[in-house]
Each structure stands twice: as C-alpha cells, then as structure tokens.
Amino acid sequence: MFYLTEQFFSIQGEGKYAGVPSYFLRTGGCNLSCPGFGASYSVNGERKSGCDTYFAVDSAFGNRWKKIDDAALFIRTLQAHFDEIRYLPDVVITGGEPLMYREDSTFNTVLSWLIAQKIRVTFETNGTLCPDFERYPFYAEAVYALSVKLSNSGEPENKRINPEALKQIAASAKEYYLKFTLSKESVEGSAFEEISRLLTILPDTDVYCMPVGESRETIWHHDEAVFRFCMKHNFRYSDRLHIRVFDTTQGV
Ligand code: SF4
C-alpha cells in the first residue's frame, strides 16, 4: 500500500528531461522535513514551515492523500489515462520521497509494469534511500534525479547525505544525475563547496542547478545568479518551466 497526493499529465519542467511530456505520480510522505526551505503554511490552525511540497510531506495532510492498495486496479487506471493521451509518456515518480515505498509490494508491482511497458521512469529522490537492486532488478531501469539536500535545507549532514545509498544507485541504475535547487544567497555562499564534496562521492556526474522558488516572482529573483554559477563551474542550468508558465498553480 502506498499513498499518492497527486497524479497528473504535464510536461517535465526541470532537470535533464525538461520539456518532455510526462505523467506525474506524487507519493505522500518523506524521511526528511527540510525546515530550512522556509515555505510557510497553515494546517489545523497551526503555522509551520518546510519545503514547497509540504502537502506531500507533512502527514497532517494525510487525510487528503489517496491510498493505493490494489495494484491491478491502479494499473488499469494508468492504462486508461495513457489511452486518452494516445501515447506512452515518461512517468515521473516524485514526492515527498518516493523511495520510502521501495519495499512495498503494491508500489513495486506498479513500477515493474511501467518498466515492462518500456516507459522511461524517473525517480525524483533525495538520494538517502536505496532500492534493493538485486531483489527488485526493475529499479535499475529507472532514471534517478538525485536531489541531494544541501545545508540550506536545515537538515543535519548525516541525515541528508547517505554516501552508501548514492554509490549503490550510481553502481546499479542505468542513468542518474545530481539536481540542486539553489538561491542567490547559496550560490554566493557554500553551494559550490558542498556540491564539490558530493562529486567526490559521485565523480563525473552531471550536475543540474535550478533557481529556488515556488512562483515566477521568486524564480526571477534567483535565476540570474544560478545561471552565472553554472557558467562558472561547468554545471547545467535547469529552468523550472512549469512555474514560468503556470506560476503557483499546482497539478500542472
Ligand atoms: S527531501 Fe524533498 S520532499 Fe522531502 S522535505 Fe526535503 S525538499 Fe521536501
């Protein structure tokens, strides 16, 4: 059984496959909370802060999450959506932290079906949890967008960086890359040093950097600094197309 907070068809807005039509599955729950990202929200009359997908992280929103406990039924639903789309889009499994469900039989039945359809599946993960590639070999066929958290997440280093998980994913997965959400302040601060240290764990890995922000306005504030940072250090700049086009609208 796993929890979904959203499922929708859109265009991937960021990272290596930006611009590719993609079907998104956003799972509920995360093993981190990233208080440093400072998105503030209210739930049950309480003011809290976290990342911009707090609604998929904070279990206080759990009553809005959909429980998926019948893999066959869910696969039929997906097939029906793909029939409407009239081709097999990429599938992006994001969160929260989707690899929290790496041992879940319902989740794994759905994933193995997607892989069997020859669909490109990308996990957007914080890179702290590693699937059992021997037991579940279909995990090796997925792409891993490793969005490892930096110190600006507010999480302690031993919680946000798991070198063994990163090395195992790199050794087993057919494709992976590093992806960071950066602010103007972080590129002027410790971001380069922190990314460089991660590259000692994952040498020769492509690095995508994108501006932080949940609205056009905040992205405009940070994009030029991140763009110049990428030019300086030979990293790849990724925009956030869905926010440029739809601003703060969710589910597109
Ligand atoms: S790891 Fe990602 S989804 Fe989880 S709390 Fe941090 S930013 Fe949010």
PDB file of N, CA and C in Angstrom, residues 68 70-82 106-114 117:
ATOM      1  N   ILE A  68      -3.316   3.709  -2.201  1.00  0.00           N
ATOM      2  CA  ILE A  68      -3.313   2.789  -3.351  1.00  0.00           C
ATOM      3  C   ILE A  68      -2.954   1.408  -2.815  1.00  0.00           C
ATOM      4  N   ASP A  70      -4.493  -1.538  -4.395  1.00  0.00           N
ATOM      5  CA  ASP A  70      -4.850  -2.544  -5.390  1.00  0.00           C
ATOM      6  C   ASP A  70      -4.055  -2.218  -6.662  1.00  0.00           C
ATOM      7  N   ALA A  71      -2.938  -2.942  -6.831  1.00  0.00           N
ATOM      8  CA  ALA A  71      -2.037  -2.615  -7.948  1.00  0.00           C
ATOM      9  C   ALA A  71      -2.726  -2.810  -9.296  1.00  0.00           C
ATOM     10  N   ALA A  72      -3.490  -3.898  -9.438  1.00  0.00           N
ATOM     11  CA  ALA A  72      -4.130  -4.189 -10.731  1.00  0.00           C
ATOM     12  C   ALA A  72      -5.107  -3.067 -11.109  1.00  0.00           C
ATOM     13  N   LEU A  73      -5.875  -2.620 -10.123  1.00  0.00           N
ATOM     14  CA  LEU A  73      -6.837  -1.543 -10.374  1.00  0.00           C
ATOM     15  C   LEU A  73      -6.111  -0.246 -10.752  1.00  0.00           C
ATOM     16  N   PHE A  74      -5.040   0.054 -10.039  1.00  0.00           N
ATOM     17  CA  PHE A  74      -4.301   1.282 -10.319  1.00  0.00           C
ATOM     18  C   PHE A  74      -3.662   1.234 -11.712  1.00  0.00           C
ATOM     19  N   ILE A  75      -3.144   0.051 -12.076  1.00  0.00           N
ATOM     20  CA  ILE A  75      -2.541  -0.097 -13.413  1.00  0.00           C
ATOM     21  C   ILE A  75      -3.614   0.111 -14.486  1.00  0.00           C
ATOM     22  N   ARG A  76      -4.820  -0.381 -14.251  1.00  0.00           N
ATOM     23  CA  ARG A  76      -5.899  -0.161 -15.233  1.00  0.00           C
ATOM     24  C   ARG A  76      -6.203   1.337 -15.362  1.00  0.00           C
ATOM     25  N   THR A  77      -6.171   2.032 -14.236  1.00  0.00           N
ATOM     26  CA  THR A  77      -6.412   3.492 -14.267  1.00  0.00           C
ATOM     27  C   THR A  77      -5.324   4.192 -15.082  1.00  0.00           C
ATOM     28  N   LEU A  78      -4.083   3.788 -14.835  1.00  0.00           N
ATOM     29  CA  LEU A  78      -2.978   4.400 -15.584  1.00  0.00           C
ATOM     30  C   LEU A  78      -3.115   4.110 -17.076  1.00  0.00           C
ATOM     31  N   GLN A  79      -3.432   2.854 -17.388  1.00  0.00           N
ATOM     32  CA  GLN A  79      -3.572   2.466 -18.788  1.00  0.00           C
ATOM     33  C   GLN A  79      -4.658   3.321 -19.465  1.00  0.00           C
ATOM     34  N   ALA A  80      -5.769   3.535 -18.733  1.00  0.00           N
ATOM     35  CA  ALA A  80      -6.863   4.344 -19.294  1.00  0.00           C
ATOM     36  C   ALA A  80      -6.386   5.780 -19.550  1.00  0.00           C
ATOM     37  N   HIS A  81      -5.594   6.331 -18.618  1.00  0.00           N
ATOM     38  CA  HIS A  81      -5.074   7.697 -18.832  1.00  0.00           C
ATOM     39  C   HIS A  81      -4.126   7.733 -20.021  1.00  0.00           C
ATOM     40  N   PHE A  82      -3.295   6.705 -20.150  1.00  0.00           N
ATOM     41  CA  PHE A  82      -2.357   6.671 -21.282  1.00  0.00           C
ATOM     42  C   PHE A  82      -3.131   6.508 -22.601  1.00  0.00           C
ATOM     43  N   THR A 106       2.693  -3.313  -3.549  1.00  0.00           N
ATOM     44  CA  THR A 106       1.792  -2.624  -4.493  1.00  0.00           C
ATOM     45  C   THR A 106       2.595  -1.655  -5.361  1.00  0.00           C
ATOM     46  N   PHE A 107       3.424  -0.873  -4.702  1.00  0.00           N
ATOM     47  CA  PHE A 107       4.265   0.100  -5.411  1.00  0.00           C
ATOM     48  C   PHE A 107       5.155  -0.619  -6.422  1.00  0.00           C
ATOM     49  N   ASN A 108       5.764  -1.720  -5.990  1.00  0.00           N
ATOM     50  CA  ASN A 108       6.702  -2.427  -6.867  1.00  0.00           C
ATOM     51  C   ASN A 108       5.995  -3.111  -8.034  1.00  0.00           C
ATOM     52  N   THR A 109       4.769  -3.555  -7.826  1.00  0.00           N
ATOM     53  CA  THR A 109       4.009  -4.142  -8.944  1.00  0.00           C
ATOM     54  C   THR A 109       3.739  -3.068  -9.998  1.00  0.00           C
ATOM     55  N   VAL A 110       3.366  -1.872  -9.549  1.00  0.00           N
ATOM     56  CA  VAL A 110       3.101  -0.771 -10.490  1.00  0.00           C
ATOM     57  C   VAL A 110       4.394  -0.381 -11.216  1.00  0.00           C
ATOM     58  N   LEU A 111       5.478  -0.247 -10.467  1.00  0.00           N
ATOM     59  CA  LEU A 111       6.747   0.143 -11.091  1.00  0.00           C
ATOM     60  C   LEU A 111       7.196  -0.895 -12.113  1.00  0.00           C
ATOM     61  N   SER A 112       7.114  -2.179 -11.763  1.00  0.00           N
ATOM     62  CA  SER A 112       7.600  -3.206 -12.706  1.00  0.00           C
ATOM     63  C   SER A 112       6.731  -3.217 -13.963  1.00  0.00           C
ATOM     64  N   TRP A 113       5.442  -2.895 -13.825  1.00  0.00           N
ATOM     65  CA  TRP A 113       4.569  -2.806 -15.002  1.00  0.00           C
ATOM     66  C   TRP A 113       4.994  -1.629 -15.896  1.00  0.00           C
ATOM     67  N   LEU A 114       5.259  -0.489 -15.281  1.00  0.00           N
ATOM     68  CA  LEU A 114       5.686   0.683 -16.066  1.00  0.00           C
ATOM     69  C   LEU A 114       6.973   0.376 -16.833  1.00  0.00           C
ATOM     70  N   GLN A 117       6.478  -1.769 -19.798  1.00  0.00           N
ATOM     71  CA  GLN A 117       5.900  -1.073 -20.964  1.00  0.00           C
ATOM     72  C   GLN A 117       6.969  -0.276 -21.719  1.00  0.00           C
TER      73      GLN A 117
END
